[in-house]
mmCIF file of the C-alpha atoms, coordinates in Angstrom:
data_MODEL
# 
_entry.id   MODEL 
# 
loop_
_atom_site.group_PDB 
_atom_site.id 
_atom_site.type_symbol 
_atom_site.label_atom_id 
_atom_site.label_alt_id 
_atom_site.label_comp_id 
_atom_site.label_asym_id 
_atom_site.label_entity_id 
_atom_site.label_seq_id 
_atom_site.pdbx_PDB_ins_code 
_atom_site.Cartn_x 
_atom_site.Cartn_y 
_atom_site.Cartn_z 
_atom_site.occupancy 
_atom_site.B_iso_or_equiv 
_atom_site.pdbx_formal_charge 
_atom_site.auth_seq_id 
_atom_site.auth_comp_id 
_atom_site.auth_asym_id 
_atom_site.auth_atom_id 
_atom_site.pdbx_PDB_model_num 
ATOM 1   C CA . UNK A 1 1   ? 27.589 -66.517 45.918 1.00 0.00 ? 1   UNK A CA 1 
ATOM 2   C CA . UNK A 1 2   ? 29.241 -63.257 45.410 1.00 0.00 ? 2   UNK A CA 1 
ATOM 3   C CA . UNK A 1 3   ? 27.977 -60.306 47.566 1.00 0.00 ? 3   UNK A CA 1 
ATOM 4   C CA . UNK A 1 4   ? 27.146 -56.973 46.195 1.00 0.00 ? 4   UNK A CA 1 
ATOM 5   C CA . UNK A 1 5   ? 27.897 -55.191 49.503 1.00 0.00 ? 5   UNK A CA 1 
ATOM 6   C CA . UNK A 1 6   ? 31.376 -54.934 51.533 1.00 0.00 ? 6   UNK A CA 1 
ATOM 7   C CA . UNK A 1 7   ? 32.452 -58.103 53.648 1.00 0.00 ? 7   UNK A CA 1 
ATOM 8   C CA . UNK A 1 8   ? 33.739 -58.606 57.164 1.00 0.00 ? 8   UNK A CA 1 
ATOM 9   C CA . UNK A 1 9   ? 34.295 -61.502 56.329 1.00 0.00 ? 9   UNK A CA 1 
ATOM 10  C CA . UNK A 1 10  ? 32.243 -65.181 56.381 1.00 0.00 ? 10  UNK A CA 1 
ATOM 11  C CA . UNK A 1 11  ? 33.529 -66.025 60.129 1.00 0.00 ? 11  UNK A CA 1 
ATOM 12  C CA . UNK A 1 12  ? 32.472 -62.748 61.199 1.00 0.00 ? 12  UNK A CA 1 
ATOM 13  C CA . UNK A 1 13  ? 29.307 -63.015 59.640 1.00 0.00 ? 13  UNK A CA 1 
ATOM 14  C CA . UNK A 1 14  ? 28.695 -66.275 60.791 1.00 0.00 ? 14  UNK A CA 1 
ATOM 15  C CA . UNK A 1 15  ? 28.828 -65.431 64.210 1.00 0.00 ? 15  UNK A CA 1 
ATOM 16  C CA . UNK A 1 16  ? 26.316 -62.519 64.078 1.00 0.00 ? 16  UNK A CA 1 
ATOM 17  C CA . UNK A 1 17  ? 24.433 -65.185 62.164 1.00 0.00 ? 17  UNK A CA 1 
ATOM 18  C CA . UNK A 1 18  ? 25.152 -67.707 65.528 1.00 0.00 ? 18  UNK A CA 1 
ATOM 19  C CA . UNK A 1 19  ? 23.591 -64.776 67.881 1.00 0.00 ? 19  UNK A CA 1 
ATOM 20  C CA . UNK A 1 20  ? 20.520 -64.150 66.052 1.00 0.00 ? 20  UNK A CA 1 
ATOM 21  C CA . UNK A 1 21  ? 20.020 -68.003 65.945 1.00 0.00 ? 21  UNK A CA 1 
ATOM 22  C CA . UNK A 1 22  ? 20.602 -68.726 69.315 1.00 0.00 ? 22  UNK A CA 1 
ATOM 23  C CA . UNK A 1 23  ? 18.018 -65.206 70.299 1.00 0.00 ? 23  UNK A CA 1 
ATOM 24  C CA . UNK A 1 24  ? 15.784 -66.824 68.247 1.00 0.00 ? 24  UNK A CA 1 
ATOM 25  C CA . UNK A 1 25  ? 16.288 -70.442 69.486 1.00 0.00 ? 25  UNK A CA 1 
ATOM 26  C CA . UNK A 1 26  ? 15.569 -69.830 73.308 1.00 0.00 ? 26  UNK A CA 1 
ATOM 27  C CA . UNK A 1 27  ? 12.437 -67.378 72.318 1.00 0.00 ? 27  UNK A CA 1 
ATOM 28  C CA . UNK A 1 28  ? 11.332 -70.650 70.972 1.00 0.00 ? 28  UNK A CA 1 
ATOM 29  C CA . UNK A 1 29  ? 12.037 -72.700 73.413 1.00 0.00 ? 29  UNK A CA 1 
ATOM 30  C CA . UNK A 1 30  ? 9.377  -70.735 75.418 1.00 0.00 ? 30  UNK A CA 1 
ATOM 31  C CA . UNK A 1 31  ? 6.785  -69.959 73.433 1.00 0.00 ? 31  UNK A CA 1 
ATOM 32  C CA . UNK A 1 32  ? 7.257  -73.973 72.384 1.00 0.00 ? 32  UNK A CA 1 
ATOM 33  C CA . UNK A 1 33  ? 6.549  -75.066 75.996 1.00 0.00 ? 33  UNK A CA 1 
ATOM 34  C CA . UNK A 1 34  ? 3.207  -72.835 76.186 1.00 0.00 ? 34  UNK A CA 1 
ATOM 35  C CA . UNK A 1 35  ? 0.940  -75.601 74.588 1.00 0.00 ? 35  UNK A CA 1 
ATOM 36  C CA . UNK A 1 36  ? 1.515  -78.271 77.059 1.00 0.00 ? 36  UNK A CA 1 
ATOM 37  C CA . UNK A 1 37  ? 2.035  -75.311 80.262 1.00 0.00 ? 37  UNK A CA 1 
ATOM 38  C CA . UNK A 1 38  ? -1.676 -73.953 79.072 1.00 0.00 ? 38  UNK A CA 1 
ATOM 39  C CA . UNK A 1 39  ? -3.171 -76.273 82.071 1.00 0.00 ? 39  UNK A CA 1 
ATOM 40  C CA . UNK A 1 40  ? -0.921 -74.123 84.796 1.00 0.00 ? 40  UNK A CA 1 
ATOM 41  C CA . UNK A 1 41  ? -1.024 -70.887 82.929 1.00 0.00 ? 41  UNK A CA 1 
ATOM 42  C CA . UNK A 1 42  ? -3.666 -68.121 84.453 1.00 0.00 ? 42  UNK A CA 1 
ATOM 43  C CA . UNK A 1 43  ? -2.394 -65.405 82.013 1.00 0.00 ? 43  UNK A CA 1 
ATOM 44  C CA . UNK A 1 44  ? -5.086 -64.869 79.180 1.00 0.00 ? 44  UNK A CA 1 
ATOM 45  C CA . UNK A 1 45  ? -3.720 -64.657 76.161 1.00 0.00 ? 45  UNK A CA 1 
ATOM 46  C CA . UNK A 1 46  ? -0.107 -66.409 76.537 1.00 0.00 ? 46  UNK A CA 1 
ATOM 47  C CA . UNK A 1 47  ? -0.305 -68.785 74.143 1.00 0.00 ? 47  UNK A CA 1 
ATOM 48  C CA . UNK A 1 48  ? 2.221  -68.899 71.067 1.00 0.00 ? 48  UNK A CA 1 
ATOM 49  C CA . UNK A 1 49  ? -0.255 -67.818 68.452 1.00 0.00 ? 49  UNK A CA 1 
ATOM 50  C CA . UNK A 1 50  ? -0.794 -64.701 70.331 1.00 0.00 ? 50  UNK A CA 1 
ATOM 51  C CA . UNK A 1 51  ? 2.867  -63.723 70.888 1.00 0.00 ? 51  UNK A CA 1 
ATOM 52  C CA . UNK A 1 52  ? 4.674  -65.663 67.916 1.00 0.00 ? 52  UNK A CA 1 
ATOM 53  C CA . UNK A 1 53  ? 4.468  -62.219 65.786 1.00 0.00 ? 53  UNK A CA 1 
ATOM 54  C CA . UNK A 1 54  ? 5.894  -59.954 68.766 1.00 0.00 ? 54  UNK A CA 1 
ATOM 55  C CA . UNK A 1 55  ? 9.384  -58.968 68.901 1.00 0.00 ? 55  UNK A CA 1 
ATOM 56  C CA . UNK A 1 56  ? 11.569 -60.664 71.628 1.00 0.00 ? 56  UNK A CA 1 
ATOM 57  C CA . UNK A 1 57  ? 11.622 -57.777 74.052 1.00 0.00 ? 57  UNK A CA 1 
ATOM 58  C CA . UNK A 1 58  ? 7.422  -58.197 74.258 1.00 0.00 ? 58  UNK A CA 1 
ATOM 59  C CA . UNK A 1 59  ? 7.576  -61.512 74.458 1.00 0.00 ? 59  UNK A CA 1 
ATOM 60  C CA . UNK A 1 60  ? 9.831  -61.204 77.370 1.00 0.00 ? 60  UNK A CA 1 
ATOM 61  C CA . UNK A 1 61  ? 7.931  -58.469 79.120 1.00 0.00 ? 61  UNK A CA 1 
ATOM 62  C CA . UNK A 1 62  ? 4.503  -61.475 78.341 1.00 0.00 ? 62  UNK A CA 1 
ATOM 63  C CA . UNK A 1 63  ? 6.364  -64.134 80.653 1.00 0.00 ? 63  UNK A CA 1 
ATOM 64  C CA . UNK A 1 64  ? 7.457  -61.253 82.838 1.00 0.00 ? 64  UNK A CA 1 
ATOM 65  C CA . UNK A 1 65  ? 4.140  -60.336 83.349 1.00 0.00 ? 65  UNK A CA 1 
ATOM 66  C CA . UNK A 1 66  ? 2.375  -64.021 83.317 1.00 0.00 ? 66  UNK A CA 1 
ATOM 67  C CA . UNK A 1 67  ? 1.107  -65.924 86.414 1.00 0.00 ? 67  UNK A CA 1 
ATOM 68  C CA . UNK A 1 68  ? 0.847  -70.131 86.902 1.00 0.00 ? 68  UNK A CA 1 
ATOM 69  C CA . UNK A 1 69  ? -0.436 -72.091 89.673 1.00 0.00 ? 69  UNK A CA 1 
ATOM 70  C CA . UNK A 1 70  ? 3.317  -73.967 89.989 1.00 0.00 ? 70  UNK A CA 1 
ATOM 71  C CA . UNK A 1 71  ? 5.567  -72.135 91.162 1.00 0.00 ? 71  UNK A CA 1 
ATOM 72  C CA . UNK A 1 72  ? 8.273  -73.884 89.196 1.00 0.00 ? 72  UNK A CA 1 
ATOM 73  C CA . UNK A 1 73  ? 6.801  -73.299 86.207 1.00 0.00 ? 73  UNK A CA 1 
ATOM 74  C CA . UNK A 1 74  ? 6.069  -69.081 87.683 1.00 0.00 ? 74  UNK A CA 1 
ATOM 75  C CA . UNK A 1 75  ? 10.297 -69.054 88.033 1.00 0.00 ? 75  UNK A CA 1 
ATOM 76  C CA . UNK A 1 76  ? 10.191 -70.296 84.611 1.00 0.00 ? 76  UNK A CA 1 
ATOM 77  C CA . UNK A 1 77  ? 8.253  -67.622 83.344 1.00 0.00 ? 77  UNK A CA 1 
ATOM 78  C CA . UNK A 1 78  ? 10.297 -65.218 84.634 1.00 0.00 ? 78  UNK A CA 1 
ATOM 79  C CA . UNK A 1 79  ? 13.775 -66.493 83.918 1.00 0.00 ? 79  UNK A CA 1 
ATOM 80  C CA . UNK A 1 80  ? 12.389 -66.981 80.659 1.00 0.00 ? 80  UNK A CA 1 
ATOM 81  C CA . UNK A 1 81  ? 11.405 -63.333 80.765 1.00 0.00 ? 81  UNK A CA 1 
ATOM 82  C CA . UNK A 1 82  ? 14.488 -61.557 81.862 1.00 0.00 ? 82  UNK A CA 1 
ATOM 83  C CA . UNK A 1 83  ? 16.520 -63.831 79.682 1.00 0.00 ? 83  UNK A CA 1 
ATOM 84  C CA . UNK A 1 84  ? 14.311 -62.521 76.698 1.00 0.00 ? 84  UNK A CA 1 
ATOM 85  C CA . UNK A 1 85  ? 14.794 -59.087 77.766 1.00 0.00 ? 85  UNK A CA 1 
ATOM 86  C CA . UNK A 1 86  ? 18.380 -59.110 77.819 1.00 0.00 ? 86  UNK A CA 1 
ATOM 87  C CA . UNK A 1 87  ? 19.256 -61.157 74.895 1.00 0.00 ? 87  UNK A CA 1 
ATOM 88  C CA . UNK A 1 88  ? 16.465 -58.707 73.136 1.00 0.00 ? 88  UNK A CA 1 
ATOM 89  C CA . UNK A 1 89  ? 18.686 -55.565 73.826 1.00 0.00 ? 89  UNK A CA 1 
ATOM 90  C CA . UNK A 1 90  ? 22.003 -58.064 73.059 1.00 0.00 ? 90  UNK A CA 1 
ATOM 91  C CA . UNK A 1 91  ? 20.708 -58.630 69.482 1.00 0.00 ? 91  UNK A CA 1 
ATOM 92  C CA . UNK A 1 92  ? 19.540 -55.252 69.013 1.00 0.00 ? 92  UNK A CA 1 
ATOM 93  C CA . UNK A 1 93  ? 22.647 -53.668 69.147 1.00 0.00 ? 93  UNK A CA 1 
ATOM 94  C CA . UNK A 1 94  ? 23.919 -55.823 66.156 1.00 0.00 ? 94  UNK A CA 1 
ATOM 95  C CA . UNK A 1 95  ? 20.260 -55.392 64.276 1.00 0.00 ? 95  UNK A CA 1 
ATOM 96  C CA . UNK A 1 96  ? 20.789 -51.712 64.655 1.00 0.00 ? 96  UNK A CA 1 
ATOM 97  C CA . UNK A 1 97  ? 24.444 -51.043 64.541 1.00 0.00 ? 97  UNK A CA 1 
ATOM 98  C CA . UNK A 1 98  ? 25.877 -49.830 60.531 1.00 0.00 ? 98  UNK A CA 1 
ATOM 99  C CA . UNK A 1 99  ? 28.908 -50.993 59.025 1.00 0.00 ? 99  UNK A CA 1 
ATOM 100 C CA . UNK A 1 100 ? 32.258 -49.158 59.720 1.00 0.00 ? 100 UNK A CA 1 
ATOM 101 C CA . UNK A 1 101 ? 35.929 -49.868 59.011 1.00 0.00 ? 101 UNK A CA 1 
ATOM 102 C CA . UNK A 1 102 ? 37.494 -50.589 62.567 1.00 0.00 ? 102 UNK A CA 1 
ATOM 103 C CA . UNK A 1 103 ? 40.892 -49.688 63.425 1.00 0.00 ? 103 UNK A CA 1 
ATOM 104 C CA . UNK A 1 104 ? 42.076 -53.238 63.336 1.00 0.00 ? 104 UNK A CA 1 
ATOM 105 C CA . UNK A 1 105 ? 39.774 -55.601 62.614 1.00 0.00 ? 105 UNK A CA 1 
ATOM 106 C CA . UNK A 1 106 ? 38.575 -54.309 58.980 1.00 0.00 ? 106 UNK A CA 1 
ATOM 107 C CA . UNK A 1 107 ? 34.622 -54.366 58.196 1.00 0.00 ? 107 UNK A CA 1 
ATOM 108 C CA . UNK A 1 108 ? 32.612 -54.599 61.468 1.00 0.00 ? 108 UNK A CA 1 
ATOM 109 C CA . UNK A 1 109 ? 29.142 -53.456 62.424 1.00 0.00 ? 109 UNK A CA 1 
ATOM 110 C CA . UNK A 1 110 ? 29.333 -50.128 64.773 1.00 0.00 ? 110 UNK A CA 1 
ATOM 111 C CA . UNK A 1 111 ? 26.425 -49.269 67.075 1.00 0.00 ? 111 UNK A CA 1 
ATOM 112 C CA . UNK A 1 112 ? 25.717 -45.607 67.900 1.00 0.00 ? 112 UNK A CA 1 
ATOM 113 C CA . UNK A 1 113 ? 22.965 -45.002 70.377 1.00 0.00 ? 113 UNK A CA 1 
ATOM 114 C CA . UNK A 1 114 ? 21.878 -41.038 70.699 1.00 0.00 ? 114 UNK A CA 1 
ATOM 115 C CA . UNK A 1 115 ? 18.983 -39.970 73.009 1.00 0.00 ? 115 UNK A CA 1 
ATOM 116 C CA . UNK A 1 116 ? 18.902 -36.912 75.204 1.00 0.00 ? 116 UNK A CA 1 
ATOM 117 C CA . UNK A 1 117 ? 20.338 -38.698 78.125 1.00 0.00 ? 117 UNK A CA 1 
ATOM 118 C CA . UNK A 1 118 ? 23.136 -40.889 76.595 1.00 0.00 ? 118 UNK A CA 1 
ATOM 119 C CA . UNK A 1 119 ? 25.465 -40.890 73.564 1.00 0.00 ? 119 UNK A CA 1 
ATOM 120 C CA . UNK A 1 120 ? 27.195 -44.306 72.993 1.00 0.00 ? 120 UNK A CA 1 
ATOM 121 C CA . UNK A 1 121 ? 28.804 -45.449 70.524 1.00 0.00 ? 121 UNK A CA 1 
ATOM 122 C CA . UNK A 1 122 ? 30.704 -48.818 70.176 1.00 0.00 ? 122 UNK A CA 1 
ATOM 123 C CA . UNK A 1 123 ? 32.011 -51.783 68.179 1.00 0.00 ? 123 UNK A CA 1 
ATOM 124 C CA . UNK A 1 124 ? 30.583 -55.078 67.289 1.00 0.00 ? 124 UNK A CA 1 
ATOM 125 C CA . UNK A 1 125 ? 33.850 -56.356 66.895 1.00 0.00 ? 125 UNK A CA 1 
ATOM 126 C CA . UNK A 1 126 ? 35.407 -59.711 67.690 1.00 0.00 ? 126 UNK A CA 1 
ATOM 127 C CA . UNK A 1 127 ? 35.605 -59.141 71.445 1.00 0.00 ? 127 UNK A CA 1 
ATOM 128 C CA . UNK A 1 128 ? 32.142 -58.001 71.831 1.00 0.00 ? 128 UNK A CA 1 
ATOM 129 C CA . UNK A 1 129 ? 30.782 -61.008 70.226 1.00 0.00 ? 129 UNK A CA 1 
ATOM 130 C CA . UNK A 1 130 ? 32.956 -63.170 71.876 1.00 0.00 ? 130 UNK A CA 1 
ATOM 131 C CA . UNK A 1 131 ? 31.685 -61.996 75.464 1.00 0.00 ? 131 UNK A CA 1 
ATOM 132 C CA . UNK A 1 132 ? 27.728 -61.685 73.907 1.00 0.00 ? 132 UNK A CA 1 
ATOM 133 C CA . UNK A 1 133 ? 27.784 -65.307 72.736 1.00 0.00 ? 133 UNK A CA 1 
ATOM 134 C CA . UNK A 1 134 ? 28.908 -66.196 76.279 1.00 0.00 ? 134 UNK A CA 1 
ATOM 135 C CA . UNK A 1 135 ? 26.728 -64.358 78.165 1.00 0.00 ? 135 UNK A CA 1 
ATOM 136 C CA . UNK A 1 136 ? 23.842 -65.706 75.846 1.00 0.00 ? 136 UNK A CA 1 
ATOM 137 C CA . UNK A 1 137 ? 24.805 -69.104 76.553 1.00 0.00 ? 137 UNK A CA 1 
ATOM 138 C CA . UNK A 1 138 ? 25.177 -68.441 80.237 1.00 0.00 ? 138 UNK A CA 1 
ATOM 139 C CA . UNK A 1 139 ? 21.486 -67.074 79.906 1.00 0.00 ? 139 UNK A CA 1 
ATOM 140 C CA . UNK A 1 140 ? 19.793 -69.979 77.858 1.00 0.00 ? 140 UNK A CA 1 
ATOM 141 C CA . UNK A 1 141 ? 21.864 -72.401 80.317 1.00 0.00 ? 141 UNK A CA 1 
ATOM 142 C CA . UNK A 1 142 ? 20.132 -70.793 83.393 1.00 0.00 ? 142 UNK A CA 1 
ATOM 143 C CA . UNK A 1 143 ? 16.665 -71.193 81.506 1.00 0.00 ? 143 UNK A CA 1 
ATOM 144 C CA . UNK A 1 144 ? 17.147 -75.007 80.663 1.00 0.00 ? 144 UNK A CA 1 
ATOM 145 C CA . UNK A 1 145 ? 18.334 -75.593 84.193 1.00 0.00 ? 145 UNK A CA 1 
ATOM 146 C CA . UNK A 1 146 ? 14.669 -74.218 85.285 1.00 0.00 ? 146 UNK A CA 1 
ATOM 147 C CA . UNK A 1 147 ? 12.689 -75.803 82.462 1.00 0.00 ? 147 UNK A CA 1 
ATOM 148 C CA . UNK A 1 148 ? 9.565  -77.846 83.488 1.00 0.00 ? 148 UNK A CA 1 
ATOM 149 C CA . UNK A 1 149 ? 10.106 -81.221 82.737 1.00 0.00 ? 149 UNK A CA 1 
ATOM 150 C CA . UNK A 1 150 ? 8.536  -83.303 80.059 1.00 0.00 ? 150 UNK A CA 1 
ATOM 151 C CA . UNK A 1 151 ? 7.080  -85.414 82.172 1.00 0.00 ? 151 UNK A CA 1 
ATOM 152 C CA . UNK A 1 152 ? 5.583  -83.788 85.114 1.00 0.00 ? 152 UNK A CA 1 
ATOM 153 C CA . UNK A 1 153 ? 4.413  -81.152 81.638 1.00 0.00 ? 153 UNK A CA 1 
ATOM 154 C CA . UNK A 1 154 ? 4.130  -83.650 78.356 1.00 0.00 ? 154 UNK A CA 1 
ATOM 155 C CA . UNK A 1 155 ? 3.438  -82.301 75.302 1.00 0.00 ? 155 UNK A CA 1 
ATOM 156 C CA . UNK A 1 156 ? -0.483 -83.843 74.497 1.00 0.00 ? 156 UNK A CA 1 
ATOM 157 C CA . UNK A 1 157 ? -1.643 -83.369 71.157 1.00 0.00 ? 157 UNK A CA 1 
ATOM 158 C CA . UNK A 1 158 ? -4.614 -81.782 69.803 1.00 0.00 ? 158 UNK A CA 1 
ATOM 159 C CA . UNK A 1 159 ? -3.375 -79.515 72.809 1.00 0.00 ? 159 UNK A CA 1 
ATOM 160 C CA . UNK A 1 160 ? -4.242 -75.459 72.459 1.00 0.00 ? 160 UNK A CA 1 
ATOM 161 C CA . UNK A 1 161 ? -0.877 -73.699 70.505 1.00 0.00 ? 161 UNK A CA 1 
# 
């Protein structure tokens, strides 16, 4: 397919494609694991129905603020959270960053932020995805490690969403 709009580049745009995926990927793997952590879960309202249509950074600041009865599912909850908040601000930058020719690396996405305490501005270049895609991983690693196990937690169905 030919684009109408200047490239980067497919490997480029794959990877910004391969953050966004993996973003997306561990907000599922928690909001996933709600239906069968409903029995443990004292937090009204934390079910994946009511948060599938937030953005990541709410969903975060949900586990953040949630409560269970096992306390190895509660460290879940909040790994799971701060995870979600940093990967949240991660992605953002690329969601709200504008095309720019770099210096050396041709097309890449540029991120500005302006507010009355802070002007940044920086590239989502080749380097910067490099280190984000690692410290995603690093981030969904320490969440799996934590994970409530299938069998002390199985999925039942007909189980509440």
């Amino acid at each position: 397919m030919i684009s109408r709009f200047a490239s980067p580049g497919e490997d480029y745009l794959a990877r910004i494609g391969e953050l966004a995926y993996a973003v997306s990927s561990m907000e599922w793997t928690l909001l996933g694991d709600l239906h069968r952590l409903t029995r443990v879960t004292t937090t009204p309202g934390l079910t994946a129905v009511d948060l599938a249509g937030h953005t990541t950074g709410t969903i975060g600041k949900a586990f953040l603020a949630a409560t269970a009865r096992d306390p190895a599912v509660q460290h879940y909850f909040r790994v799971g959270g701060e995870g979600l908040c940093e990967v949240s601000r991660l992605r953002n930058a690329v969601l709200h960053a504008r095309p720019a020719t770099h210096p050396q690396q041709n097309q890449r996405l540029n991120r500005w932020i302006v507010s009355k305490r802070l002007s940044e501005r920086f590239w989502i270049d080749d380097d910067w995805l490099t280190a984000t895609l690692t410290r995603i991983a690093e981030i969904d690693s320490a969440l799996r490690r934590v994970r409530p196990s299938f069998e002390a937690y199985p999925y039942t169905p007909g189980s509440p969403a």
